[in-house]
Short mmCIF file of C-alpha atoms in Angstrom, two decimals:
data_model
loop_
_atom_site.label_atom_id
_atom_site.label_comp_id
_atom_site.label_asym_id
_atom_site.label_seq_id
_atom_site.Cartn_x
_atom_site.Cartn_y
_atom_site.Cartn_z
CA MET K 1 -0.36 126.71 112.59
CA ARG K 2 0.27 125.52 116.13
CA ARG K 3 -0.35 128.05 118.89
CA TYR K 4 1.52 127.84 122.16
CA PHE K 5 0.36 129.11 125.53
CA GLN K 6 1.59 128.90 129.08
CA ALA K 7 -0.42 126.46 131.10
CA PRO K 8 -1.16 127.31 134.71
CA GLY K 9 0.76 125.37 137.33
CA PRO K 10 3.95 125.38 139.30
CA ILE K 11 7.20 126.24 137.57
CA GLY K 12 8.97 123.16 136.26
CA GLU K 13 5.81 121.07 135.88
CA TYR K 14 6.27 120.94 132.12
CA SER K 15 9.75 119.46 132.42
CA ARG K 16 8.44 116.42 134.29
CA LEU K 17 6.52 115.27 131.24
CA SER K 18 8.11 112.63 129.04
CA LEU K 19 9.38 113.50 125.57
CA ARG K 20 6.42 111.66 124.03
CA GLN K 21 3.96 113.83 125.99
CA ARG K 22 5.78 117.11 125.27
CA ALA K 23 6.32 116.61 121.52
CA GLY K 24 3.76 115.89 118.89
CA PRO K 25 4.15 112.96 116.49
CA LEU K 26 5.26 115.24 113.65
CA ASP K 27 8.00 116.73 115.85
CA LEU K 28 9.37 113.24 116.49
CA VAL K 29 9.34 112.52 112.75
CA TYR K 30 11.39 115.67 112.12
CA VAL K 31 13.91 114.73 114.80
CA GLY K 32 14.19 111.20 113.42
CA TYR K 33 14.74 112.51 109.90
CA GLY K 34 17.44 114.90 111.10
CA LEU K 35 19.22 112.13 112.97
CA LEU K 36 19.03 109.91 109.88
CA VAL K 37 20.64 112.60 107.71
CA VAL K 38 23.42 113.12 110.27
CA ALA K 39 24.03 109.36 110.49
CA VAL K 40 24.29 109.06 106.68
CA VAL K 41 26.74 111.96 106.48
CA VAL K 42 28.91 110.56 109.29
CA ALA K 43 28.86 107.07 107.71
CA SER K 44 29.83 108.55 104.33
CA TYR K 45 32.64 110.50 105.93
CA LEU K 46 33.99 107.40 107.64
CA LEU K 47 33.79 105.39 104.39
CA GLY K 48 35.89 108.01 102.64
CA ALA K 49 38.30 108.48 105.54
CA PHE K 50 39.16 104.79 105.66
CA GLY K 51 39.27 104.47 101.86
CA TRP K 52 36.31 102.10 101.61
CA LEU K 53 34.97 103.70 98.45
CA PRO K 54 33.03 101.52 95.99
CA HIS K 55 35.10 102.78 93.02
CA ASP K 56 38.06 105.05 92.40
CA PRO K 57 36.62 108.59 92.17
CA GLN K 58 39.14 109.55 89.45
CA ALA K 59 38.86 106.40 87.30
CA MET K 60 37.10 106.99 83.99
CA ASN K 61 34.99 104.41 82.19
CA VAL K 62 34.18 105.49 78.65
CA GLY K 63 31.53 102.78 78.32
CA LEU K 64 29.52 104.25 81.20
CA ILE K 65 29.51 107.96 80.30
CA ASN K 66 26.39 109.62 81.80
CA ALA K 67 25.03 106.32 83.11
CA ALA K 68 21.66 106.64 84.78
CA PRO K 69 21.18 106.09 88.51
CA PHE K 70 20.79 102.46 89.63
CA THR K 71 23.14 101.22 86.90
CA PRO K 72 24.64 97.94 88.17
CA GLY K 73 27.69 98.81 90.27
CA HIS K 74 26.91 102.55 90.22
CA PRO K 75 23.91 103.36 92.45
CA LEU K 76 24.06 107.11 91.68
CA GLY K 77 25.23 106.71 88.08
CA THR K 78 28.27 108.30 86.44
CA ASP K 79 29.19 111.77 85.24
CA PHE K 80 30.13 113.03 81.76
CA LEU K 81 33.57 111.41 82.03
CA GLY K 82 32.30 108.05 83.29
CA ARG K 83 33.41 108.59 86.91
CA ASP K 84 31.34 107.09 89.73
CA LEU K 85 29.14 109.76 91.35
CA GLN K 86 28.75 107.93 94.66
CA ALA K 87 32.52 107.77 95.20
CA ARG K 88 32.89 111.42 94.24
CA LEU K 89 30.06 112.44 96.58
CA ILE K 90 31.65 110.58 99.50
CA LEU K 91 34.98 112.23 98.72
CA GLY K 92 33.28 115.64 98.55
CA ILE K 93 31.66 115.15 101.97
CA GLN K 94 35.14 114.97 103.49
CA ALA K 95 35.94 118.48 102.29
CA TYR K 96 32.94 120.01 104.10
CA PHE K 97 32.40 117.77 107.12
CA LEU K 98 35.43 118.74 109.22
CA PRO K 99 35.17 122.54 108.70
CA GLY K 100 31.47 122.36 109.63
CA LEU K 101 32.25 120.29 112.71
CA LEU K 102 34.97 122.76 113.67
CA ALA K 103 32.57 125.70 113.32
CA ILE K 104 29.97 123.99 115.51
CA THR K 105 32.61 123.16 118.14
CA ILE K 106 33.87 126.75 118.24
CA SER K 107 30.35 128.17 118.56
CA VAL K 108 29.38 125.76 121.35
CA ALA K 109 32.65 126.36 123.22
CA GLY K 110 32.33 130.13 122.80
CA GLY K 111 28.73 130.10 123.96
CA SER K 112 29.54 128.05 127.04
CA ILE K 113 32.48 130.31 127.91
CA LEU K 114 30.29 133.38 127.47
CA ALA K 115 27.48 131.89 129.54
CA SER K 116 29.85 131.05 132.39
CA SER K 117 31.48 134.48 132.37
CA PRO K 118 30.90 136.53 135.54
CA ASP K 119 30.09 139.60 133.43
CA THR K 120 27.13 137.86 131.81
CA ALA K 121 23.65 138.57 133.12
CA ALA K 122 21.06 135.83 133.59
CA ASP K 123 19.45 136.64 130.23
CA GLY K 124 22.77 136.28 128.36
CA SER K 125 23.38 139.98 127.85
CA ILE K 126 26.79 141.44 128.65
CA ARG K 127 26.94 143.69 131.72
CA SER K 128 29.43 146.52 131.94
CA SER K 129 30.65 148.45 134.96
CA PRO K 130 29.33 151.96 135.76
CA THR K 131 32.75 153.45 135.08
CA SER K 132 33.07 151.76 131.70
CA THR K 133 33.55 153.94 128.64
CA THR K 134 30.75 152.06 126.90
CA CYS K 135 28.08 153.44 129.28
CA SER K 136 26.17 156.34 127.80
CA THR K 137 24.67 157.45 131.12
CA ARG K 138 25.76 156.94 134.69
CA SER K 139 23.36 154.90 136.77
CA ARG K 140 23.36 153.05 140.04
CA GLY K 141 24.95 149.65 139.70
CA TRP K 142 25.38 148.31 136.20
CA CYS K 143 24.74 150.10 132.92
#
C-alpha cells in the first residue's frame, strides 16, 4: 500500500512538477485504461446514433442461434434467437449514455454553482446567518 506524506517546502511546490513526476507509472496506466473505456463507449454511441450498425439488432438468423464469439460477421456472437449481440450492445449503450451524461452535467453544474455561492465557506460547507432558524446557539458572526 502506498503511503503519502507532506514534503517540506513552500506551498505550491508540488504543483510545479510535471504529471510524469507526480504520478507513478501504474497511475498513468489506470488513467489510460479509463480514457480507453470512455472512448469505446462514445464511439459505440456515435455508431448507433448515426445508424452505422453492423447488422439489424432485431433481425433473426435461425442458422446462427447461439453462435460463439468471433463467428465470421458476428464478433460477439448471437443470442438465443440468432440476433447479433454487437448491434444489440451498441443499441443498448444509447439507452444509458445520455442519462448518465445528463447526471454528470447536473452534478458538475450544481457543484460549481454551490462553490461560487457567497454563502459557501472556503471548505465547501454552507454558512448560515446568526439570526437563522437553523442555528442551535447564538454566536458571534456565523453559526
